[in-house]
Amino acid sequence: MTAPDAGRGIGGGERAAEETTTFGFPRDSFRILHVSTGNVCRSPITERLTRHFVQERLGVLGGGLIVESAGTWGHEGAPMEANAETVLAEFGADASGFVGRELLDEHVIRADLVLTATRDHRAQVISMGHSAGLRTFTLKEFTRLVKAIDPATLPPLEEGVVMRARALVRAAAALRGWLLAPTAEADEVHDPYGAPLTFFRSIGEEIHQALDPVVTALTGVPAHT
């Protein structure tokens, strides 16, 4: 299994941590994998906004949280779409150094939480195996489930963001069969590839709205107002 790509994690020392564990699951880290189709629009926006919002909440990066992305038909080695970079800049997030990746088994194996843009992406990740079913959700599905979880039932941040994140995923998985989407479209983030900047902005705002309660639950810290 290869080491994680440089610049993907938001915490330091992740390579050394991985060398001491089996199956790619660092004991002291929690890895979030965002998945879309080409890994040049939706998942890069989601990856970099997640990092940005975590830093806003906690004031620092790291804490064992690692955020990365890949695409089911990933444009390996490709840069992020220019409109995606613009959207990230408007949120104050860093788009630099991004390189597209094709989704591989090792990415799924390493991930503690997989968040996909659509239900089709979720199905593709689950079909890869690796016991991914209980830790793979569409982004909007995960948001819906997280909103139903009482934050008081999660470990306090003082016990570490990793422990809190793992408990959050377990709680969301337990609720999945009880909180269904109101419509088939409710769990989808549509592909802006080739669309004008205005559509990219609308997708960026959708992602922002979906990520906000997730990052709040992960960190225990609400967004700054």
mmCIF file with all atom_site columns, C-alpha atoms in Angstrom:
data_model
loop_
_atom_site.group_PDB
_atom_site.id
_atom_site.type_symbol
_atom_site.label_atom_id
_atom_site.label_alt_id
_atom_site.label_comp_id
_atom_site.label_asym_id
_atom_site.label_entity_id
_atom_site.label_seq_id
_atom_site.pdbx_PDB_ins_code
_atom_site.Cartn_x
_atom_site.Cartn_y
_atom_site.Cartn_z
_atom_site.occupancy
_atom_site.B_iso_or_equiv
_atom_site.pdbx_formal_charge
_atom_site.auth_seq_id
_atom_site.auth_comp_id
_atom_site.auth_asym_id
_atom_site.auth_atom_id
_atom_site.pdbx_PDB_model_num
ATOM 1   C CA . MET A 1 1   ? 0.000   0.000  0.000   1.00 0.00 ? 1   MET A CA 1
ATOM 2   C CA . THR A 1 2   ? 1.336   3.382  -0.917  1.00 0.00 ? 2   THR A CA 1
ATOM 3   C CA . ALA A 1 3   ? 1.746   6.311  1.422   1.00 0.00 ? 3   ALA A CA 1
ATOM 4   C CA . PRO A 1 4   ? -0.809  9.134  1.159   1.00 0.00 ? 4   PRO A CA 1
ATOM 5   C CA . ASP A 1 5   ? -0.129  11.789 -1.439  1.00 0.00 ? 5   ASP A CA 1
ATOM 6   C CA . ALA A 1 6   ? 1.748   14.841 -0.254  1.00 0.00 ? 6   ALA A CA 1
ATOM 7   C CA . GLY A 1 7   ? -0.524  17.725 0.636   1.00 0.00 ? 7   GLY A CA 1
ATOM 8   C CA . ARG A 1 8   ? -3.650  15.592 1.035   1.00 0.00 ? 8   ARG A CA 1
ATOM 9   C CA . GLY A 1 9   ? -3.746  15.390 4.814   1.00 0.00 ? 9   GLY A CA 1
ATOM 10  C CA . ILE A 1 10  ? -4.498  18.359 7.020   1.00 0.00 ? 10  ILE A CA 1
ATOM 11  C CA . GLY A 1 11  ? -2.521  16.958 9.927   1.00 0.00 ? 11  GLY A CA 1
ATOM 12  C CA . GLY A 1 12  ? 1.200   16.544 10.251  1.00 0.00 ? 12  GLY A CA 1
ATOM 13  C CA . GLY A 1 13  ? 3.170   13.334 10.573  1.00 0.00 ? 13  GLY A CA 1
ATOM 14  C CA . GLU A 1 14  ? 0.593   11.110 8.879   1.00 0.00 ? 14  GLU A CA 1
ATOM 15  C CA . ARG A 1 15  ? 3.158   9.035  6.977   1.00 0.00 ? 15  ARG A CA 1
ATOM 16  C CA . ALA A 1 16  ? 4.934   7.964  10.138  1.00 0.00 ? 16  ALA A CA 1
ATOM 17  C CA . ALA A 1 17  ? 1.621   7.156  11.815  1.00 0.00 ? 17  ALA A CA 1
ATOM 18  C CA . GLU A 1 18  ? 0.520   4.914  8.963   1.00 0.00 ? 18  GLU A CA 1
ATOM 19  C CA . GLU A 1 19  ? 3.704   2.849  9.080   1.00 0.00 ? 19  GLU A CA 1
ATOM 20  C CA . THR A 1 20  ? 2.772   1.519  12.514  1.00 0.00 ? 20  THR A CA 1
ATOM 21  C CA . THR A 1 21  ? -0.708  0.244  11.625  1.00 0.00 ? 21  THR A CA 1
ATOM 22  C CA . THR A 1 22  ? -2.354  -2.492 9.601   1.00 0.00 ? 22  THR A CA 1
ATOM 23  C CA . PHE A 1 23  ? -4.718  -2.155 6.653   1.00 0.00 ? 23  PHE A CA 1
ATOM 24  C CA . GLY A 1 24  ? -3.952  1.550  6.350   1.00 0.00 ? 24  GLY A CA 1
ATOM 25  C CA . PHE A 1 25  ? -5.989  2.646  9.370   1.00 0.00 ? 25  PHE A CA 1
ATOM 26  C CA . PRO A 1 26  ? -3.862  4.913  11.578  1.00 0.00 ? 26  PRO A CA 1
ATOM 27  C CA . ARG A 1 27  ? -4.801  4.523  15.215  1.00 0.00 ? 27  ARG A CA 1
ATOM 28  C CA . ASP A 1 28  ? -4.417  8.226  15.882  1.00 0.00 ? 28  ASP A CA 1
ATOM 29  C CA . SER A 1 29  ? -6.097  9.644  12.784  1.00 0.00 ? 29  SER A CA 1
ATOM 30  C CA . PHE A 1 30  ? -9.439  9.799  11.021  1.00 0.00 ? 30  PHE A CA 1
ATOM 31  C CA . ARG A 1 31  ? -9.492  9.953  7.232   1.00 0.00 ? 31  ARG A CA 1
ATOM 32  C CA . ILE A 1 32  ? -12.363 11.509 5.262   1.00 0.00 ? 32  ILE A CA 1
ATOM 33  C CA . LEU A 1 33  ? -12.519 10.681 1.554   1.00 0.00 ? 33  LEU A CA 1
ATOM 34  C CA . HIS A 1 34  ? -14.685 12.828 -0.731  1.00 0.00 ? 34  HIS A CA 1
ATOM 35  C CA . VAL A 1 35  ? -15.685 11.156 -4.006  1.00 0.00 ? 35  VAL A CA 1
ATOM 36  C CA . SER A 1 36  ? -17.154 12.514 -7.239  1.00 0.00 ? 36  SER A CA 1
ATOM 37  C CA . THR A 1 37  ? -16.678 11.595 -10.906 1.00 0.00 ? 37  THR A CA 1
ATOM 38  C CA . GLY A 1 38  ? -13.674 13.428 -12.332 1.00 0.00 ? 38  GLY A CA 1
ATOM 39  C CA . ASN A 1 39  ? -12.133 14.724 -9.078  1.00 0.00 ? 39  ASN A CA 1
ATOM 40  C CA . VAL A 1 40  ? -11.756 18.146 -10.626 1.00 0.00 ? 40  VAL A CA 1
ATOM 41  C CA . CYS A 1 41  ? -14.986 19.918 -9.533  1.00 0.00 ? 41  CYS A CA 1
ATOM 42  C CA . ARG A 1 42  ? -17.227 18.679 -6.717  1.00 0.00 ? 42  ARG A CA 1
ATOM 43  C CA . SER A 1 43  ? -14.884 16.554 -4.626  1.00 0.00 ? 43  SER A CA 1
ATOM 44  C CA . PRO A 1 44  ? -12.016 19.086 -4.731  1.00 0.00 ? 44  PRO A CA 1
ATOM 45  C CA . ILE A 1 45  ? -14.420 21.807 -3.583  1.00 0.00 ? 45  ILE A CA 1
ATOM 46  C CA . THR A 1 46  ? -15.704 19.553 -0.809  1.00 0.00 ? 46  THR A CA 1
ATOM 47  C CA . GLU A 1 47  ? -12.213 18.464 0.239   1.00 0.00 ? 47  GLU A CA 1
ATOM 48  C CA . ARG A 1 48  ? -10.807 21.954 0.483   1.00 0.00 ? 48  ARG A CA 1
ATOM 49  C CA . LEU A 1 49  ? -13.927 23.448 2.100   1.00 0.00 ? 49  LEU A CA 1
ATOM 50  C CA . THR A 1 50  ? -13.838 20.715 4.747   1.00 0.00 ? 50  THR A CA 1
ATOM 51  C CA . ARG A 1 51  ? -10.248 21.592 5.565   1.00 0.00 ? 51  ARG A CA 1
ATOM 52  C CA . HIS A 1 52  ? -11.057 25.298 5.604   1.00 0.00 ? 52  HIS A CA 1
ATOM 53  C CA . PHE A 1 53  ? -14.072 24.944 7.881   1.00 0.00 ? 53  PHE A CA 1
ATOM 54  C CA . VAL A 1 54  ? -12.209 22.687 10.307  1.00 0.00 ? 54  VAL A CA 1
ATOM 55  C CA . GLN A 1 55  ? -9.456  25.262 10.550  1.00 0.00 ? 55  GLN A CA 1
ATOM 56  C CA . GLU A 1 56  ? -12.040 28.008 11.110  1.00 0.00 ? 56  GLU A CA 1
ATOM 57  C CA . ARG A 1 57  ? -13.622 26.031 13.959  1.00 0.00 ? 57  ARG A CA 1
ATOM 58  C CA . LEU A 1 58  ? -10.471 24.832 15.693  1.00 0.00 ? 58  LEU A CA 1
ATOM 59  C CA . GLY A 1 59  ? -8.014  27.557 14.727  1.00 0.00 ? 59  GLY A CA 1
ATOM 60  C CA . VAL A 1 60  ? -5.516  24.923 13.602  1.00 0.00 ? 60  VAL A CA 1
ATOM 61  C CA . LEU A 1 61  ? -5.281  22.089 11.121  1.00 0.00 ? 61  LEU A CA 1
ATOM 62  C CA . GLY A 1 62  ? -4.641  18.548 12.166  1.00 0.00 ? 62  GLY A CA 1
ATOM 63  C CA . GLY A 1 63  ? -5.780  16.887 15.341  1.00 0.00 ? 63  GLY A CA 1
ATOM 64  C CA . GLY A 1 64  ? -5.565  13.590 13.487  1.00 0.00 ? 64  GLY A CA 1
ATOM 65  C CA . LEU A 1 65  ? -8.145  14.584 10.870  1.00 0.00 ? 65  LEU A CA 1
ATOM 66  C CA . ILE A 1 66  ? -7.066  13.864 7.277   1.00 0.00 ? 66  ILE A CA 1
ATOM 67  C CA . VAL A 1 67  ? -9.154  15.032 4.321   1.00 0.00 ? 67  VAL A CA 1
ATOM 68  C CA . GLU A 1 68  ? -8.663  13.913 0.723   1.00 0.00 ? 68  GLU A CA 1
ATOM 69  C CA . SER A 1 69  ? -10.624 13.166 -2.455  1.00 0.00 ? 69  SER A CA 1
ATOM 70  C CA . ALA A 1 70  ? -10.721 11.016 -5.589  1.00 0.00 ? 70  ALA A CA 1
ATOM 71  C CA . GLY A 1 71  ? -12.946 10.386 -8.605  1.00 0.00 ? 71  GLY A CA 1
ATOM 72  C CA . THR A 1 72  ? -14.649 7.243  -9.876  1.00 0.00 ? 72  THR A CA 1
ATOM 73  C CA . TRP A 1 73  ? -13.447 8.321  -13.332 1.00 0.00 ? 73  TRP A CA 1
ATOM 74  C CA . GLY A 1 74  ? -10.783 10.548 -11.884 1.00 0.00 ? 74  GLY A CA 1
ATOM 75  C CA . HIS A 1 75  ? -8.671  12.733 -14.133 1.00 0.00 ? 75  HIS A CA 1
ATOM 76  C CA . GLU A 1 76  ? -5.390  11.438 -12.731 1.00 0.00 ? 76  GLU A CA 1
ATOM 77  C CA . GLY A 1 77  ? -2.861  14.236 -12.365 1.00 0.00 ? 77  GLY A CA 1
ATOM 78  C CA . ALA A 1 78  ? -5.271  16.926 -13.607 1.00 0.00 ? 78  ALA A CA 1
ATOM 79  C CA . PRO A 1 79  ? -5.598  20.320 -11.970 1.00 0.00 ? 79  PRO A CA 1
ATOM 80  C CA . MET A 1 80  ? -8.806  21.484 -10.375 1.00 0.00 ? 80  MET A CA 1
ATOM 81  C CA . GLU A 1 81  ? -11.258 23.215 -12.708 1.00 0.00 ? 81  GLU A CA 1
ATOM 82  C CA . ALA A 1 82  ? -10.682 26.975 -12.777 1.00 0.00 ? 82  ALA A CA 1
ATOM 83  C CA . ASN A 1 83  ? -14.257 27.720 -11.722 1.00 0.00 ? 83  ASN A CA 1
ATOM 84  C CA . ALA A 1 84  ? -13.857 25.400 -8.752  1.00 0.00 ? 84  ALA A CA 1
ATOM 85  C CA . GLU A 1 85  ? -10.745 27.313 -7.725  1.00 0.00 ? 85  GLU A CA 1
ATOM 86  C CA . THR A 1 86  ? -12.687 30.571 -7.992  1.00 0.00 ? 86  THR A CA 1
ATOM 87  C CA . VAL A 1 87  ? -15.470 29.239 -5.774  1.00 0.00 ? 87  VAL A CA 1
ATOM 88  C CA . LEU A 1 88  ? -12.970 28.118 -3.159  1.00 0.00 ? 88  LEU A CA 1
ATOM 89  C CA . ALA A 1 89  ? -11.241 31.490 -3.231  1.00 0.00 ? 89  ALA A CA 1
ATOM 90  C CA . GLU A 1 90  ? -14.585 33.200 -2.621  1.00 0.00 ? 90  GLU A CA 1
ATOM 91  C CA . PHE A 1 91  ? -14.995 31.100 0.514   1.00 0.00 ? 91  PHE A CA 1
ATOM 92  C CA . GLY A 1 92  ? -11.445 31.959 1.573   1.00 0.00 ? 92  GLY A CA 1
ATOM 93  C CA . ALA A 1 93  ? -10.299 28.354 1.118   1.00 0.00 ? 93  ALA A CA 1
ATOM 94  C CA . ASP A 1 94  ? -6.951  27.250 -0.281  1.00 0.00 ? 94  ASP A CA 1
ATOM 95  C CA . ALA A 1 95  ? -7.059  25.557 -3.701  1.00 0.00 ? 95  ALA A CA 1
ATOM 96  C CA . SER A 1 96  ? -3.305  25.372 -4.206  1.00 0.00 ? 96  SER A CA 1
ATOM 97  C CA . GLY A 1 97  ? -1.401  22.168 -4.926  1.00 0.00 ? 97  GLY A CA 1
ATOM 98  C CA . PHE A 1 98  ? -4.428  20.106 -5.861  1.00 0.00 ? 98  PHE A CA 1
ATOM 99  C CA . VAL A 1 99  ? -3.932  17.117 -8.198  1.00 0.00 ? 99  VAL A CA 1
ATOM 100 C CA . GLY A 1 100 ? -6.781  14.911 -9.422  1.00 0.00 ? 100 GLY A CA 1
ATOM 101 C CA . ARG A 1 101 ? -6.817  11.192 -8.609  1.00 0.00 ? 101 ARG A CA 1
ATOM 102 C CA . GLU A 1 102 ? -8.667  8.124  -9.815  1.00 0.00 ? 102 GLU A CA 1
ATOM 103 C CA . LEU A 1 103 ? -10.392 6.262  -7.004  1.00 0.00 ? 103 LEU A CA 1
ATOM 104 C CA . LEU A 1 104 ? -8.429  3.148  -6.024  1.00 0.00 ? 104 LEU A CA 1
ATOM 105 C CA . ASP A 1 105 ? -9.049  0.315  -3.599  1.00 0.00 ? 105 ASP A CA 1
ATOM 106 C CA . GLU A 1 106 ? -6.387  1.675  -1.275  1.00 0.00 ? 106 GLU A CA 1
ATOM 107 C CA . HIS A 1 107 ? -8.257  4.972  -0.919  1.00 0.00 ? 107 HIS A CA 1
ATOM 108 C CA . VAL A 1 108 ? -11.405 3.171  0.216   1.00 0.00 ? 108 VAL A CA 1
ATOM 109 C CA . ILE A 1 109 ? -9.458  0.831  2.494   1.00 0.00 ? 109 ILE A CA 1
ATOM 110 C CA . ARG A 1 110 ? -7.798  3.763  4.268   1.00 0.00 ? 110 ARG A CA 1
ATOM 111 C CA . ALA A 1 111 ? -10.954 5.861  4.645   1.00 0.00 ? 111 ALA A CA 1
ATOM 112 C CA . ASP A 1 112 ? -12.834 6.029  7.931   1.00 0.00 ? 112 ASP A CA 1
ATOM 113 C CA . LEU A 1 113 ? -15.627 8.017  6.260   1.00 0.00 ? 113 LEU A CA 1
ATOM 114 C CA . VAL A 1 114 ? -16.445 8.233  2.543   1.00 0.00 ? 114 VAL A CA 1
ATOM 115 C CA . LEU A 1 115 ? -18.713 11.086 1.438   1.00 0.00 ? 115 LEU A CA 1
ATOM 116 C CA . THR A 1 116 ? -19.882 10.999 -2.166  1.00 0.00 ? 116 THR A CA 1
ATOM 117 C CA . ALA A 1 117 ? -21.518 13.562 -4.412  1.00 0.00 ? 117 ALA A CA 1
ATOM 118 C CA . THR A 1 118 ? -24.306 11.240 -5.588  1.00 0.00 ? 118 THR A CA 1
ATOM 119 C CA . ARG A 1 119 ? -26.013 7.937  -4.860  1.00 0.00 ? 119 ARG A CA 1
ATOM 120 C CA . ASP A 1 120 ? -24.331 6.407  -7.916  1.00 0.00 ? 120 ASP A CA 1
ATOM 121 C CA . HIS A 1 121 ? -20.922 7.300  -6.497  1.00 0.00 ? 121 HIS A CA 1
ATOM 122 C CA . ARG A 1 122 ? -21.931 5.780  -3.172  1.00 0.00 ? 122 ARG A CA 1
ATOM 123 C CA . ALA A 1 123 ? -22.980 2.567  -4.915  1.00 0.00 ? 123 ALA A CA 1
ATOM 124 C CA . GLN A 1 124 ? -19.692 2.417  -6.808  1.00 0.00 ? 124 GLN A CA 1
ATOM 125 C CA . VAL A 1 125 ? -17.657 2.821  -3.620  1.00 0.00 ? 125 VAL A CA 1
ATOM 126 C CA . ILE A 1 126 ? -19.672 0.150  -1.812  1.00 0.00 ? 126 ILE A CA 1
ATOM 127 C CA . SER A 1 127 ? -19.341 -2.215 -4.783  1.00 0.00 ? 127 SER A CA 1
ATOM 128 C CA . MET A 1 128 ? -15.552 -2.090 -4.340  1.00 0.00 ? 128 MET A CA 1
ATOM 129 C CA . GLY A 1 129 ? -15.968 -4.020 -1.105  1.00 0.00 ? 129 GLY A CA 1
ATOM 130 C CA . HIS A 1 130 ? -13.601 -3.466 1.820   1.00 0.00 ? 130 HIS A CA 1
ATOM 131 C CA . SER A 1 131 ? -16.580 -3.337 4.228   1.00 0.00 ? 131 SER A CA 1
ATOM 132 C CA . ALA A 1 132 ? -17.272 0.182  2.973   1.00 0.00 ? 132 ALA A CA 1
ATOM 133 C CA . GLY A 1 133 ? -21.046 0.086  3.354   1.00 0.00 ? 133 GLY A CA 1
ATOM 134 C CA . LEU A 1 134 ? -21.270 1.294  6.950   1.00 0.00 ? 134 LEU A CA 1
ATOM 135 C CA . ARG A 1 135 ? -18.890 4.205  6.392   1.00 0.00 ? 135 ARG A CA 1
ATOM 136 C CA . THR A 1 136 ? -20.001 5.421  2.959   1.00 0.00 ? 136 THR A CA 1
ATOM 137 C CA . PHE A 1 137 ? -22.731 8.032  2.543   1.00 0.00 ? 137 PHE A CA 1
ATOM 138 C CA . THR A 1 138 ? -23.651 10.735 0.102   1.00 0.00 ? 138 THR A CA 1
ATOM 139 C CA . LEU A 1 139 ? -22.657 14.097 1.543   1.00 0.00 ? 139 LEU A CA 1
ATOM 140 C CA . LYS A 1 140 ? -26.250 15.261 1.867   1.00 0.00 ? 140 LYS A CA 1
ATOM 141 C CA . GLU A 1 141 ? -27.351 11.939 3.333   1.00 0.00 ? 141 GLU A CA 1
ATOM 142 C CA . PHE A 1 142 ? -24.668 12.199 6.001   1.00 0.00 ? 142 PHE A CA 1
ATOM 143 C CA . THR A 1 143 ? -25.739 15.775 6.740   1.00 0.00 ? 143 THR A CA 1
ATOM 144 C CA . ARG A 1 144 ? -29.353 14.678 7.238   1.00 0.00 ? 144 ARG A CA 1
ATOM 145 C CA . LEU A 1 145 ? -28.287 11.923 9.620   1.00 0.00 ? 145 LEU A CA 1
ATOM 146 C CA . VAL A 1 146 ? -25.854 14.127 11.532  1.00 0.00 ? 146 VAL A CA 1
ATOM 147 C CA . LYS A 1 147 ? -28.570 16.706 12.159  1.00 0.00 ? 147 LYS A CA 1
ATOM 148 C CA . ALA A 1 148 ? -30.587 14.019 13.970  1.00 0.00 ? 148 ALA A CA 1
ATOM 149 C CA . ILE A 1 149 ? -27.749 13.083 16.336  1.00 0.00 ? 149 ILE A CA 1
ATOM 150 C CA . ASP A 1 150 ? -27.703 14.665 19.779  1.00 0.00 ? 150 ASP A CA 1
ATOM 151 C CA . PRO A 1 151 ? -24.203 16.173 20.094  1.00 0.00 ? 151 PRO A CA 1
ATOM 152 C CA . ALA A 1 152 ? -24.310 15.459 23.817  1.00 0.00 ? 152 ALA A CA 1
ATOM 153 C CA . THR A 1 153 ? -24.072 11.747 22.980  1.00 0.00 ? 153 THR A CA 1
ATOM 154 C CA . LEU A 1 154 ? -20.708 12.234 21.237  1.00 0.00 ? 154 LEU A CA 1
ATOM 155 C CA . PRO A 1 155 ? -17.343 12.242 23.011  1.00 0.00 ? 155 PRO A CA 1
ATOM 156 C CA . PRO A 1 156 ? -16.257 15.774 23.961  1.00 0.00 ? 156 PRO A CA 1
ATOM 157 C CA . LEU A 1 157 ? -13.587 17.409 21.850  1.00 0.00 ? 157 LEU A CA 1
ATOM 158 C CA . GLU A 1 158 ? -11.235 17.145 24.829  1.00 0.00 ? 158 GLU A CA 1
ATOM 159 C CA . GLU A 1 159 ? -11.084 13.420 24.097  1.00 0.00 ? 159 GLU A CA 1
ATOM 160 C CA . GLY A 1 160 ? -9.909  14.166 20.572  1.00 0.00 ? 160 GLY A CA 1
ATOM 161 C CA . VAL A 1 161 ? -11.521 14.835 17.208  1.00 0.00 ? 161 VAL A CA 1
ATOM 162 C CA . VAL A 1 162 ? -10.650 11.285 16.067  1.00 0.00 ? 162 VAL A CA 1
ATOM 163 C CA . MET A 1 163 ? -12.700 9.603  18.791  1.00 0.00 ? 163 MET A CA 1
ATOM 164 C CA . ARG A 1 164 ? -15.547 12.063 18.223  1.00 0.00 ? 164 ARG A CA 1
ATOM 165 C CA . ALA A 1 165 ? -15.506 11.462 14.445  1.00 0.00 ? 165 ALA A CA 1
ATOM 166 C CA . ARG A 1 166 ? -15.602 7.688  14.813  1.00 0.00 ? 166 ARG A CA 1
ATOM 167 C CA . ALA A 1 167 ? -18.564 7.913  17.186  1.00 0.00 ? 167 ALA A CA 1
ATOM 168 C CA . LEU A 1 168 ? -20.336 10.246 14.732  1.00 0.00 ? 168 LEU A CA 1
ATOM 169 C CA . VAL A 1 169 ? -20.001 7.750  11.881  1.00 0.00 ? 169 VAL A CA 1
ATOM 170 C CA . ARG A 1 170 ? -21.298 4.897  14.033  1.00 0.00 ? 170 ARG A CA 1
ATOM 171 C CA . ALA A 1 171 ? -24.297 6.964  15.103  1.00 0.00 ? 171 ALA A CA 1
ATOM 172 C CA . ALA A 1 172 ? -25.067 8.033  11.536  1.00 0.00 ? 172 ALA A CA 1
ATOM 173 C CA . ALA A 1 173 ? -24.866 4.454  10.270  1.00 0.00 ? 173 ALA A CA 1
ATOM 174 C CA . ALA A 1 174 ? -27.300 3.341  12.972  1.00 0.00 ? 174 ALA A CA 1
ATOM 175 C CA . LEU A 1 175 ? -29.827 5.982  11.879  1.00 0.00 ? 175 LEU A CA 1
ATOM 176 C CA . ARG A 1 176 ? -29.602 5.372  8.142   1.00 0.00 ? 176 ARG A CA 1
ATOM 177 C CA . GLY A 1 177 ? -32.592 3.025  7.866   1.00 0.00 ? 177 GLY A CA 1
ATOM 178 C CA . TRP A 1 178 ? -34.796 5.339  9.931   1.00 0.00 ? 178 TRP A CA 1
ATOM 179 C CA . LEU A 1 179 ? -34.220 8.713  8.238   1.00 0.00 ? 179 LEU A CA 1
ATOM 180 C CA . LEU A 1 180 ? -34.836 8.321  4.535   1.00 0.00 ? 180 LEU A CA 1
ATOM 181 C CA . ALA A 1 181 ? -34.445 11.078 1.962   1.00 0.00 ? 181 ALA A CA 1
ATOM 182 C CA . PRO A 1 182 ? -37.714 12.911 1.192   1.00 0.00 ? 182 PRO A CA 1
ATOM 183 C CA . THR A 1 183 ? -36.979 12.632 -2.553  1.00 0.00 ? 183 THR A CA 1
ATOM 184 C CA . ALA A 1 184 ? -34.452 10.830 -4.744  1.00 0.00 ? 184 ALA A CA 1
ATOM 185 C CA . GLU A 1 185 ? -32.856 14.173 -5.604  1.00 0.00 ? 185 GLU A CA 1
ATOM 186 C CA . ALA A 1 186 ? -32.407 15.223 -1.998  1.00 0.00 ? 186 ALA A CA 1
ATOM 187 C CA . ASP A 1 187 ? -29.108 13.365 -1.635  1.00 0.00 ? 187 ASP A CA 1
ATOM 188 C CA . GLU A 1 188 ? -27.548 14.518 -4.927  1.00 0.00 ? 188 GLU A CA 1
ATOM 189 C CA . VAL A 1 189 ? -24.943 17.187 -5.658  1.00 0.00 ? 189 VAL A CA 1
ATOM 190 C CA . HIS A 1 190 ? -25.088 17.740 -9.403  1.00 0.00 ? 190 HIS A CA 1
ATOM 191 C CA . ASP A 1 191 ? -22.015 17.941 -11.610 1.00 0.00 ? 191 ASP A CA 1
ATOM 192 C CA . PRO A 1 192 ? -21.042 21.497 -12.640 1.00 0.00 ? 192 PRO A CA 1
ATOM 193 C CA . TYR A 1 193 ? -18.353 20.316 -15.080 1.00 0.00 ? 193 TYR A CA 1
ATOM 194 C CA . GLY A 1 194 ? -18.406 22.574 -18.139 1.00 0.00 ? 194 GLY A CA 1
ATOM 195 C CA . ALA A 1 195 ? -21.006 24.883 -16.591 1.00 0.00 ? 195 ALA A CA 1
ATOM 196 C CA . PRO A 1 196 ? -20.617 28.652 -16.099 1.00 0.00 ? 196 PRO A CA 1
ATOM 197 C CA . LEU A 1 197 ? -19.275 30.137 -12.895 1.00 0.00 ? 197 LEU A CA 1
ATOM 198 C CA . THR A 1 198 ? -22.776 30.962 -11.638 1.00 0.00 ? 198 THR A CA 1
ATOM 199 C CA . PHE A 1 199 ? -23.642 27.251 -11.532 1.00 0.00 ? 199 PHE A CA 1
ATOM 200 C CA . PHE A 1 200 ? -20.346 26.428 -9.832  1.00 0.00 ? 200 PHE A CA 1
ATOM 201 C CA . ARG A 1 201 ? -21.216 29.022 -7.205  1.00 0.00 ? 201 ARG A CA 1
ATOM 202 C CA . SER A 1 202 ? -24.612 27.419 -6.596  1.00 0.00 ? 202 SER A CA 1
ATOM 203 C CA . ILE A 1 203 ? -22.962 23.998 -6.212  1.00 0.00 ? 203 ILE A CA 1
ATOM 204 C CA . GLY A 1 204 ? -20.367 25.514 -3.900  1.00 0.00 ? 204 GLY A CA 1
ATOM 205 C CA . GLU A 1 205 ? -23.153 26.942 -1.736  1.00 0.00 ? 205 GLU A CA 1
ATOM 206 C CA . GLU A 1 206 ? -24.925 23.551 -1.675  1.00 0.00 ? 206 GLU A CA 1
ATOM 207 C CA . ILE A 1 207 ? -21.726 21.915 -0.503  1.00 0.00 ? 207 ILE A CA 1
ATOM 208 C CA . HIS A 1 208 ? -21.176 24.660 2.059   1.00 0.00 ? 208 HIS A CA 1
ATOM 209 C CA . GLN A 1 209 ? -24.672 24.199 3.496   1.00 0.00 ? 209 GLN A CA 1
ATOM 210 C CA . ALA A 1 210 ? -24.201 20.427 3.656   1.00 0.00 ? 210 ALA A CA 1
ATOM 211 C CA . LEU A 1 211 ? -20.758 20.616 5.247   1.00 0.00 ? 211 LEU A CA 1
ATOM 212 C CA . ASP A 1 212 ? -21.583 23.157 7.931   1.00 0.00 ? 212 ASP A CA 1
ATOM 213 C CA . PRO A 1 213 ? -23.478 20.818 10.311  1.00 0.00 ? 213 PRO A CA 1
ATOM 214 C CA . VAL A 1 214 ? -21.032 17.993 9.591   1.00 0.00 ? 214 VAL A CA 1
ATOM 215 C CA . VAL A 1 215 ? -17.985 20.048 10.567  1.00 0.00 ? 215 VAL A CA 1
ATOM 216 C CA . THR A 1 216 ? -19.855 21.411 13.587  1.00 0.00 ? 216 THR A CA 1
ATOM 217 C CA . ALA A 1 217 ? -20.588 17.853 14.714  1.00 0.00 ? 217 ALA A CA 1
ATOM 218 C CA . LEU A 1 218 ? -17.017 16.734 14.068  1.00 0.00 ? 218 LEU A CA 1
ATOM 219 C CA . THR A 1 219 ? -15.417 19.581 15.964  1.00 0.00 ? 219 THR A CA 1
ATOM 220 C CA . GLY A 1 220 ? -18.109 20.430 18.497  1.00 0.00 ? 220 GLY A CA 1
ATOM 221 C CA . VAL A 1 221 ? -17.710 24.056 17.484  1.00 0.00 ? 221 VAL A CA 1
ATOM 222 C CA . PRO A 1 222 ? -20.419 25.994 15.576  1.00 0.00 ? 222 PRO A CA 1
ATOM 223 C CA . ALA A 1 223 ? -19.587 28.252 12.650  1.00 0.00 ? 223 ALA A CA 1
ATOM 224 C CA . HIS A 1 224 ? -18.438 31.753 13.485  1.00 0.00 ? 224 HIS A CA 1
ATOM 225 C CA . THR A 1 225 ? -21.141 34.314 12.896  1.00 0.00 ? 225 THR A CA 1
#
